[in-house]
CSV table of N, CA and C in Angstrom, one decimal:
chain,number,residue,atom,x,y,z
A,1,UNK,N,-28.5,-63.4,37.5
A,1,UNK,CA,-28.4,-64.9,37.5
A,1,UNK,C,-29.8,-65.5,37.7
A,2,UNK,N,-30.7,-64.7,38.5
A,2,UNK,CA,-31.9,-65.7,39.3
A,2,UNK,C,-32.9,-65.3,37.7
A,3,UNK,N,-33.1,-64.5,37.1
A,3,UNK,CA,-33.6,-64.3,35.8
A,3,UNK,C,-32.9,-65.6,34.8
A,4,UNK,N,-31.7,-65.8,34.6
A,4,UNK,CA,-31.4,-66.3,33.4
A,4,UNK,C,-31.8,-67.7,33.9
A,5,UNK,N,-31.6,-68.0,35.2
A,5,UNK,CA,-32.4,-69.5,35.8
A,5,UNK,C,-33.6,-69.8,35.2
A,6,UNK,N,-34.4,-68.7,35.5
A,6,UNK,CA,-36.1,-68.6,35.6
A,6,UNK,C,-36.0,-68.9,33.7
A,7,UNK,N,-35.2,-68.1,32.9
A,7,UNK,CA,-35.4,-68.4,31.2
A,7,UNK,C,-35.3,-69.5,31.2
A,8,UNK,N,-33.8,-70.6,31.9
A,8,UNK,CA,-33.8,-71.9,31.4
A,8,UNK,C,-35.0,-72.5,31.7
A,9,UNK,N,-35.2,-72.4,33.0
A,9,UNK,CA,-36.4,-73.4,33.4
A,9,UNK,C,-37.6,-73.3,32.4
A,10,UNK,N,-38.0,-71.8,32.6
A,10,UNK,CA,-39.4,-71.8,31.3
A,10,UNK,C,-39.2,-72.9,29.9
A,11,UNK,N,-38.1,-72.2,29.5
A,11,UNK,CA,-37.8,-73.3,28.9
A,11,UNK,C,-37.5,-74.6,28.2
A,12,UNK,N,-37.4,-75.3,29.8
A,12,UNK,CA,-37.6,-76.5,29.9
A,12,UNK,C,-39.4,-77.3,30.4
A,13,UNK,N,-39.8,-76.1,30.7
A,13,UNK,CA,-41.0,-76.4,31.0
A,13,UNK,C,-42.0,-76.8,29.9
A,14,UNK,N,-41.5,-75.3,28.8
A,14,UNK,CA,-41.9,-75.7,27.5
A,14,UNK,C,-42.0,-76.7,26.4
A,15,UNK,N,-40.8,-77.4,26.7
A,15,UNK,CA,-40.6,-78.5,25.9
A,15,UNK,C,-41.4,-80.0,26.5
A,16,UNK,N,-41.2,-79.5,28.0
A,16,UNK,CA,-41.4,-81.0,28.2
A,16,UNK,C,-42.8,-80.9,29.2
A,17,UNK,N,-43.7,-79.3,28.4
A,17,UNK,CA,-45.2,-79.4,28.7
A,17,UNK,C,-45.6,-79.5,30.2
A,18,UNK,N,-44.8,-78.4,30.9
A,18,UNK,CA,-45.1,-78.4,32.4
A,18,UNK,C,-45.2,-77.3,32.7
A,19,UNK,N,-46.4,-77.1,33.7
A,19,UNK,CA,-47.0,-75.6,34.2
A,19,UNK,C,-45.4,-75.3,35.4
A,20,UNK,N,-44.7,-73.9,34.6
A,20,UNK,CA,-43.6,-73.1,35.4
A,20,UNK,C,-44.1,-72.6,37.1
A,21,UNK,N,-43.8,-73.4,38.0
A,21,UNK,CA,-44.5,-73.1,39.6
A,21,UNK,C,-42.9,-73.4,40.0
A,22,UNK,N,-42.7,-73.5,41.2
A,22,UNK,CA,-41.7,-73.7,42.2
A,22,UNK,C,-41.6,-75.1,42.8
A,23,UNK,N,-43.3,-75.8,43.0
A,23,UNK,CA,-42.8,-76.9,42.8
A,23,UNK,C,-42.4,-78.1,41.7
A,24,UNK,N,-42.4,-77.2,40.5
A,24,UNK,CA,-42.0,-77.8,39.4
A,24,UNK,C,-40.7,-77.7,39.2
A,25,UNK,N,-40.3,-76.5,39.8
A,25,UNK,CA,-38.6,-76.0,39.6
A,25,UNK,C,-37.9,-77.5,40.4
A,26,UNK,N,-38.3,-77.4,41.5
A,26,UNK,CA,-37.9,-78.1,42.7
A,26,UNK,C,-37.6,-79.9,41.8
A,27,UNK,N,-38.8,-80.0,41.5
A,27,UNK,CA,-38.9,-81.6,41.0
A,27,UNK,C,-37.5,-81.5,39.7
A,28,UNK,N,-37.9,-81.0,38.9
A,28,UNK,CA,-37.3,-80.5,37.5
A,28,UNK,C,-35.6,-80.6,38.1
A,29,UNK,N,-35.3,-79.5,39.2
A,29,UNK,CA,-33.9,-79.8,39.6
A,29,UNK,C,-33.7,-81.1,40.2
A,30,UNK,N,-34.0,-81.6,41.2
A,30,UNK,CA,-34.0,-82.7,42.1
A,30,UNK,C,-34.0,-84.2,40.8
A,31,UNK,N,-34.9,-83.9,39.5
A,31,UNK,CA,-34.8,-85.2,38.9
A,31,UNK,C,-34.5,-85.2,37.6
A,32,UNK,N,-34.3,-83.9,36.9
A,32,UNK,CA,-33.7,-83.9,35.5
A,32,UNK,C,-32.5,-83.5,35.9
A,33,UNK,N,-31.1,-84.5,35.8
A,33,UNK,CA,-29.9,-84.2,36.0
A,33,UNK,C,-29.4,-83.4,35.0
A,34,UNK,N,-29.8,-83.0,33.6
A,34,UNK,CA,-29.5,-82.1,32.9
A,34,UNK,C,-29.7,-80.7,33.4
A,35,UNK,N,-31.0,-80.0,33.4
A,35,UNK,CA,-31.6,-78.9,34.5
A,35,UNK,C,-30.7,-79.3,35.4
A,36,UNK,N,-30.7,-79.9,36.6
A,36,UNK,CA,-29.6,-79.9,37.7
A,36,UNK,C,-28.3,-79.0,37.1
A,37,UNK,N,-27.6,-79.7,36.0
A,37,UNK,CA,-26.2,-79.2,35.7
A,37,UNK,C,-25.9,-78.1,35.1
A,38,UNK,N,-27.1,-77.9,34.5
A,38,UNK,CA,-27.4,-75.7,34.0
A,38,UNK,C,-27.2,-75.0,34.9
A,39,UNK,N,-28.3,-75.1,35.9
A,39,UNK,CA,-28.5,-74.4,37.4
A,39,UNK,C,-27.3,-74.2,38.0
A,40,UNK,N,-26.5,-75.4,38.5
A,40,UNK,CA,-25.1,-75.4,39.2
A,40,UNK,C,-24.4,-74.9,38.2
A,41,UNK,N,-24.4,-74.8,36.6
A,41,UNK,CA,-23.5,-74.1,35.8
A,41,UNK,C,-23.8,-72.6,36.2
A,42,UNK,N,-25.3,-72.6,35.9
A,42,UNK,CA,-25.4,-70.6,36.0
A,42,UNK,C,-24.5,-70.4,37.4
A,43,UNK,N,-24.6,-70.8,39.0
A,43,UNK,CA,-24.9,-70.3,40.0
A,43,UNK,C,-23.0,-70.5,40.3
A,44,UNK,N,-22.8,-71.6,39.7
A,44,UNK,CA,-21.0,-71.3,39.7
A,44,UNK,C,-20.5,-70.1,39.3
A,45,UNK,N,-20.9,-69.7,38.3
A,45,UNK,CA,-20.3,-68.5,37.2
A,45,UNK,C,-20.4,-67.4,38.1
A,46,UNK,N,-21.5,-67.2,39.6
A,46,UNK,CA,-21.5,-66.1,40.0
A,46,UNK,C,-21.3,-66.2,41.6
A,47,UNK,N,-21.8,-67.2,42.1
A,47,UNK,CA,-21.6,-67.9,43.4
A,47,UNK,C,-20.8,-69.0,43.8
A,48,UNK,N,-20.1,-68.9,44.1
A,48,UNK,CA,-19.2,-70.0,44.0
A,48,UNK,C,-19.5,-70.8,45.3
A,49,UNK,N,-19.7,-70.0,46.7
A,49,UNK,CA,-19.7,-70.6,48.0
A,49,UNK,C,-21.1,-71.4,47.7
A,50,UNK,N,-22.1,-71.0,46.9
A,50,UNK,CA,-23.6,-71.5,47.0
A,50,UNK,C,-23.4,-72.7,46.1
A,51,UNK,N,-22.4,-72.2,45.1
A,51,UNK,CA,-22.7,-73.7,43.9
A,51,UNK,C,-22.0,-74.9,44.8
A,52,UNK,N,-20.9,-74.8,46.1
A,52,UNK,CA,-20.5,-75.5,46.9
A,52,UNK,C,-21.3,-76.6,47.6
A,53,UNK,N,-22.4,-75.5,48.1
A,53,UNK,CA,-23.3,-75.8,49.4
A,53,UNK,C,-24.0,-76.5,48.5
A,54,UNK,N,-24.8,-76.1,47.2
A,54,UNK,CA,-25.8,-77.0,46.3
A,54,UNK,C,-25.2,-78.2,46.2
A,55,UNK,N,-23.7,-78.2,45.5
A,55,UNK,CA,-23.5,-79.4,45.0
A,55,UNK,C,-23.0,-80.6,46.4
A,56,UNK,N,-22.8,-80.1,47.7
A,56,UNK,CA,-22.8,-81.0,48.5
A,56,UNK,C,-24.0,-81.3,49.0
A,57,UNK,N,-24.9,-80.8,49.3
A,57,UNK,CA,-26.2,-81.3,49.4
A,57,UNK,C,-27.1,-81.8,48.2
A,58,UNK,N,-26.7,-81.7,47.0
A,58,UNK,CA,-27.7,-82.1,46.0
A,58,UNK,C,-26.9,-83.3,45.0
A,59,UNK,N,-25.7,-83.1,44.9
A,59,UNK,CA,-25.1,-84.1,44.3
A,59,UNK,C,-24.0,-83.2,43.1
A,60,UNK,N,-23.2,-83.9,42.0
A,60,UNK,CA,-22.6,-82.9,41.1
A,60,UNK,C,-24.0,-82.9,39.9
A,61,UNK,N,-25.1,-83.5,39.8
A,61,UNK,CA,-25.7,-83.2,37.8
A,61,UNK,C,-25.6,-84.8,37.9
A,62,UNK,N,-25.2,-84.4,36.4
A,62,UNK,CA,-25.2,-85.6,35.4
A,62,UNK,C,-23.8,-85.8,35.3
A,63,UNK,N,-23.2,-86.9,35.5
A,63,UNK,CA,-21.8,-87.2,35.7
A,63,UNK,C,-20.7,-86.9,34.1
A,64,UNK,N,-21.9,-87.0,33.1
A,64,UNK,CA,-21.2,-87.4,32.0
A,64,UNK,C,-21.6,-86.0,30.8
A,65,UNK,N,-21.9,-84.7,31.4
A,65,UNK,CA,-22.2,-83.6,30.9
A,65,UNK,C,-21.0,-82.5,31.6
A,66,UNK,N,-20.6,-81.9,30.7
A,66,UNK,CA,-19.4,-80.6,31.3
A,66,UNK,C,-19.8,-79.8,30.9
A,67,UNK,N,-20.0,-78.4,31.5
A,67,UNK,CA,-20.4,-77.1,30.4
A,67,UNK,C,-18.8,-76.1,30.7
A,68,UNK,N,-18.4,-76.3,30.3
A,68,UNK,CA,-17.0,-75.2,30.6
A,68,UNK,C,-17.2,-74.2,29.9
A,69,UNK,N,-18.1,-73.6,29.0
A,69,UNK,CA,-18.4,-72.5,28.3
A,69,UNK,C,-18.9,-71.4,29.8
A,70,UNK,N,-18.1,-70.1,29.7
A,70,UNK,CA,-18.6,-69.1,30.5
A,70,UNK,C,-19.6,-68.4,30.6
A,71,UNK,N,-20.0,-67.6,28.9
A,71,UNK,CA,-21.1,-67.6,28.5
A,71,UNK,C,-21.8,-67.7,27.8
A,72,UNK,N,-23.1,-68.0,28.2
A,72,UNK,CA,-23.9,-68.8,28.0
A,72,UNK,C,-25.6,-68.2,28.1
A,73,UNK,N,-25.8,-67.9,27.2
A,73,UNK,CA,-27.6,-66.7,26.7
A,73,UNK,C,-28.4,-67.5,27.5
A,74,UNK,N,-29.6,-67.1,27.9
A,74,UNK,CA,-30.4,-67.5,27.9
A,74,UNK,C,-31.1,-68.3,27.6
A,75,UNK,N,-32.4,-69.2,28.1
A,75,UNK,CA,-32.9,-70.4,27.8
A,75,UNK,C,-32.0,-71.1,26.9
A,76,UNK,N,-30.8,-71.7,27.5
A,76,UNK,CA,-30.2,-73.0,27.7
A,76,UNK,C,-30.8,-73.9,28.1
A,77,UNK,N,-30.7,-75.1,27.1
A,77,UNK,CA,-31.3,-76.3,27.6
A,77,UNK,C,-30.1,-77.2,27.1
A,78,UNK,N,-30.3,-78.9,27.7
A,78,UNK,CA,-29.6,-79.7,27.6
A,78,UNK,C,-30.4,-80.7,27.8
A,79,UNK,N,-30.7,-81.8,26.7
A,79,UNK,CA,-31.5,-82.7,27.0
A,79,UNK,C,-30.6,-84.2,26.3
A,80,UNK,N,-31.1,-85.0,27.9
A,80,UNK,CA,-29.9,-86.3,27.4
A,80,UNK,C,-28.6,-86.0,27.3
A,81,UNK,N,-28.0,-85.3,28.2
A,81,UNK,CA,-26.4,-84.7,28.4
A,81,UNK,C,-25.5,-85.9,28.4
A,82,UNK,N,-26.0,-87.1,28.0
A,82,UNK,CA,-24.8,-88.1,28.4
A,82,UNK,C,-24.1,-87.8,27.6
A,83,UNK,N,-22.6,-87.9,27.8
A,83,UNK,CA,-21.6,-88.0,27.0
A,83,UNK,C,-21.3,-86.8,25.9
A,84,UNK,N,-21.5,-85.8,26.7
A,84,UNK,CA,-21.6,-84.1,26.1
A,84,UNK,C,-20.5,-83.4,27.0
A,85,UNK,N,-19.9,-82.7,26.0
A,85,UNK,CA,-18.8,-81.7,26.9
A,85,UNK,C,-18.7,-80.3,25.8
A,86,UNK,N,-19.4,-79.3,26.5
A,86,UNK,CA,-19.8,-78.0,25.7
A,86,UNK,C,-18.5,-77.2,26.2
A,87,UNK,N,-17.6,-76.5,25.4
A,87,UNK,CA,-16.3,-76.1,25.8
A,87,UNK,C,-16.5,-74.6,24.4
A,88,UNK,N,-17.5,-74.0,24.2
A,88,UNK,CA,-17.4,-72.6,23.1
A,88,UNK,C,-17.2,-71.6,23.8
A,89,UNK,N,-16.9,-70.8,22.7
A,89,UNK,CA,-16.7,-69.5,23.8
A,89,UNK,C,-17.7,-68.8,23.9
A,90,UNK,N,-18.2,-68.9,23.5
A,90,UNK,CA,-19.5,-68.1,23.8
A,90,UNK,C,-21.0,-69.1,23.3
A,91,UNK,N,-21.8,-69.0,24.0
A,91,UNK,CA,-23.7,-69.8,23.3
A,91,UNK,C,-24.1,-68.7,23.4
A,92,UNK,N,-25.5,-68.6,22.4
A,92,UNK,CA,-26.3,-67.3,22.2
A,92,UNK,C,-27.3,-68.1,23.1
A,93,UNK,N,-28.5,-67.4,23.1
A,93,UNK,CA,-29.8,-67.5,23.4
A,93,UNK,C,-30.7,-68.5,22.7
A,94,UNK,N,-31.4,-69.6,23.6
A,94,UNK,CA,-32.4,-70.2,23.6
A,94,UNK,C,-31.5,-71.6,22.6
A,95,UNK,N,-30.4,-72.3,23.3
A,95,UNK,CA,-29.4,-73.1,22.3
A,95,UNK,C,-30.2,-74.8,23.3
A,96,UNK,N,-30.0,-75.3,22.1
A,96,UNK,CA,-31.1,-76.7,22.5
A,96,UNK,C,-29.8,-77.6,22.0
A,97,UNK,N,-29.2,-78.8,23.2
A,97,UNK,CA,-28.1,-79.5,22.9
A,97,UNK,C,-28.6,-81.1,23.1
A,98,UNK,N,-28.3,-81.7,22.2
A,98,UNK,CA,-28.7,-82.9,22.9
A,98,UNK,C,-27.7,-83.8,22.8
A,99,UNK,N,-27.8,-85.5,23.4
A,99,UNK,CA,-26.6,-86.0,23.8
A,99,UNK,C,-25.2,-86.6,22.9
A,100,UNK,N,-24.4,-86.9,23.6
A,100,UNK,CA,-23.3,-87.3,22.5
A,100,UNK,C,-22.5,-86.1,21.9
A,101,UNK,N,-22.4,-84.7,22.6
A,101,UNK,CA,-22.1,-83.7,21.5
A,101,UNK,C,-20.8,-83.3,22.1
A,102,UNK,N,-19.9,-83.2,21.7
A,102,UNK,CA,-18.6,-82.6,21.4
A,102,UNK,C,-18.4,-81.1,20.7
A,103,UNK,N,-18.6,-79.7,21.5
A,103,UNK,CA,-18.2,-78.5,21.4
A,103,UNK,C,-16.7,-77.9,21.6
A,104,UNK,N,-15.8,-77.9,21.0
A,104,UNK,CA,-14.6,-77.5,21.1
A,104,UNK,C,-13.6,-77.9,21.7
A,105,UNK,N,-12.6,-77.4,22.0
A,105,UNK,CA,-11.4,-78.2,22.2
A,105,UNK,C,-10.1,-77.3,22.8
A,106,UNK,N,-9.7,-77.8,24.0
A,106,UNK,CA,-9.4,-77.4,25.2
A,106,UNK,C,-8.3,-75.9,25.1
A,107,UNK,N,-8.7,-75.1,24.5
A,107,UNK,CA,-7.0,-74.0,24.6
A,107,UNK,C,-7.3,-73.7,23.1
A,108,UNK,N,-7.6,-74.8,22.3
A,108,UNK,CA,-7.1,-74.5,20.6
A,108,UNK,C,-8.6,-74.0,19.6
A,109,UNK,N,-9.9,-74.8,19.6
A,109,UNK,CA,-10.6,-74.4,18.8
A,109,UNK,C,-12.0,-74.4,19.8
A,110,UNK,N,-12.4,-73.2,19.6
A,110,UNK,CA,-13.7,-72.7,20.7
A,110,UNK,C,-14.8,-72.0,19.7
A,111,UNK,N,-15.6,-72.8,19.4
A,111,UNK,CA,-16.6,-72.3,18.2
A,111,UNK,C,-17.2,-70.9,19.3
A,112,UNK,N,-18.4,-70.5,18.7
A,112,UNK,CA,-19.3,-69.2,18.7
A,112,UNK,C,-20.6,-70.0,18.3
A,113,UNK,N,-21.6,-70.4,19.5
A,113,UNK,CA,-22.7,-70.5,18.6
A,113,UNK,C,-23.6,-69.3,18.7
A,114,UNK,N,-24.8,-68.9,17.8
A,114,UNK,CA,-25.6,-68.1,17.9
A,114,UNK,C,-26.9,-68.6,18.5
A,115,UNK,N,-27.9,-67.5,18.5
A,115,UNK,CA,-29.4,-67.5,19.3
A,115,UNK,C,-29.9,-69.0,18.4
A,116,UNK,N,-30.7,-69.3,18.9
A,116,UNK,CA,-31.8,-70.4,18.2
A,116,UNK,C,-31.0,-71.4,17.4
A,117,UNK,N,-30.2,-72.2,18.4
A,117,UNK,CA,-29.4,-73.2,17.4
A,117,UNK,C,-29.6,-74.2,18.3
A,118,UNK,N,-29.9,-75.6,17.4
A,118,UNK,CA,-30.1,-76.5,17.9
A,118,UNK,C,-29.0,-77.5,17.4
A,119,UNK,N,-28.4,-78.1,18.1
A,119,UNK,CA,-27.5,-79.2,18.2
A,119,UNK,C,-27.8,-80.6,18.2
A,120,UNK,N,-27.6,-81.3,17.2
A,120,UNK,CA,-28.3,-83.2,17.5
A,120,UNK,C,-27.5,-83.8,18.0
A,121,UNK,N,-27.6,-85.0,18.6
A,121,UNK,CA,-26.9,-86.4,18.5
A,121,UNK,C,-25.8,-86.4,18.1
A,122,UNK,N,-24.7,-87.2,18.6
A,122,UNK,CA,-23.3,-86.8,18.4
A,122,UNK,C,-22.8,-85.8,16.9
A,123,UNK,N,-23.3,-84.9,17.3
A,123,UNK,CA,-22.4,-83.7,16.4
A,123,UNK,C,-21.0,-83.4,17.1
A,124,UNK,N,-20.1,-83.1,16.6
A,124,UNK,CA,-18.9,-82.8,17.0
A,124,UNK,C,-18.4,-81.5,16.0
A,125,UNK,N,-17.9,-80.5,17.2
A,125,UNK,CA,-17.5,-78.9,16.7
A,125,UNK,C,-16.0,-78.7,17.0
């Protein structure tokens, strides 16, 4: 888990041109509510008592982003999560989502995305 963190973050660092340190993790979770809602996604999937303790001391994310997908590859990003609910059965590696996006549908249609896929602006799957 603490590796597939460390991919998102890189990441995120990459895109938005910031030297990867601890106090950038820090800042990056504390003020990009997207990053926030990865993190508490990864740390749910494996810790449940911690993603508790996080999410009462830090807040839930971004109110208007869901990731219900289990799993979920490597360097995940989410940028501008408003009004995004990712619900596939599976994301590959290094998937770039941006806001307005609609992934699947509850019980009945659960796409597959693969490595290196980038998602725009209200797309709907």
């Amino acid at each position: 888990m603490i590796q597939i963190i460390k991919d998102d973050f890189i990441r995120y660092c990459t895109y938005f041109k910031i030297k990867p340190t601890i106090i950038s993790f820090i800042k990056m979770y504390l003020l990009n509510s997207c990053f926030h809602s990865v993190v508490l996604h990864r740390i749910k999937s494996s810790n449940k008592t911690l993603y508790y303790i996080l999410r009462l001391c830090t807040g839930r994310g971004q109110s208007c982003l869901y990731i219900l997908t289990k799993k979920v590859g490597k360097g995940f990003m989410v940028h501008h999560g408003f009004a995004t609910i990712i619900n596939a059965e599976e994301i590959g590696n290094n998937c770039l989502i941006y806001q307005q996006v609609t992934i699947g549908m509850k019980g009945i249609y659960k796409p597959v995305i693969g490595d290196n896929v980038t998602i725009t602006c209200g797309e709907k799957y």
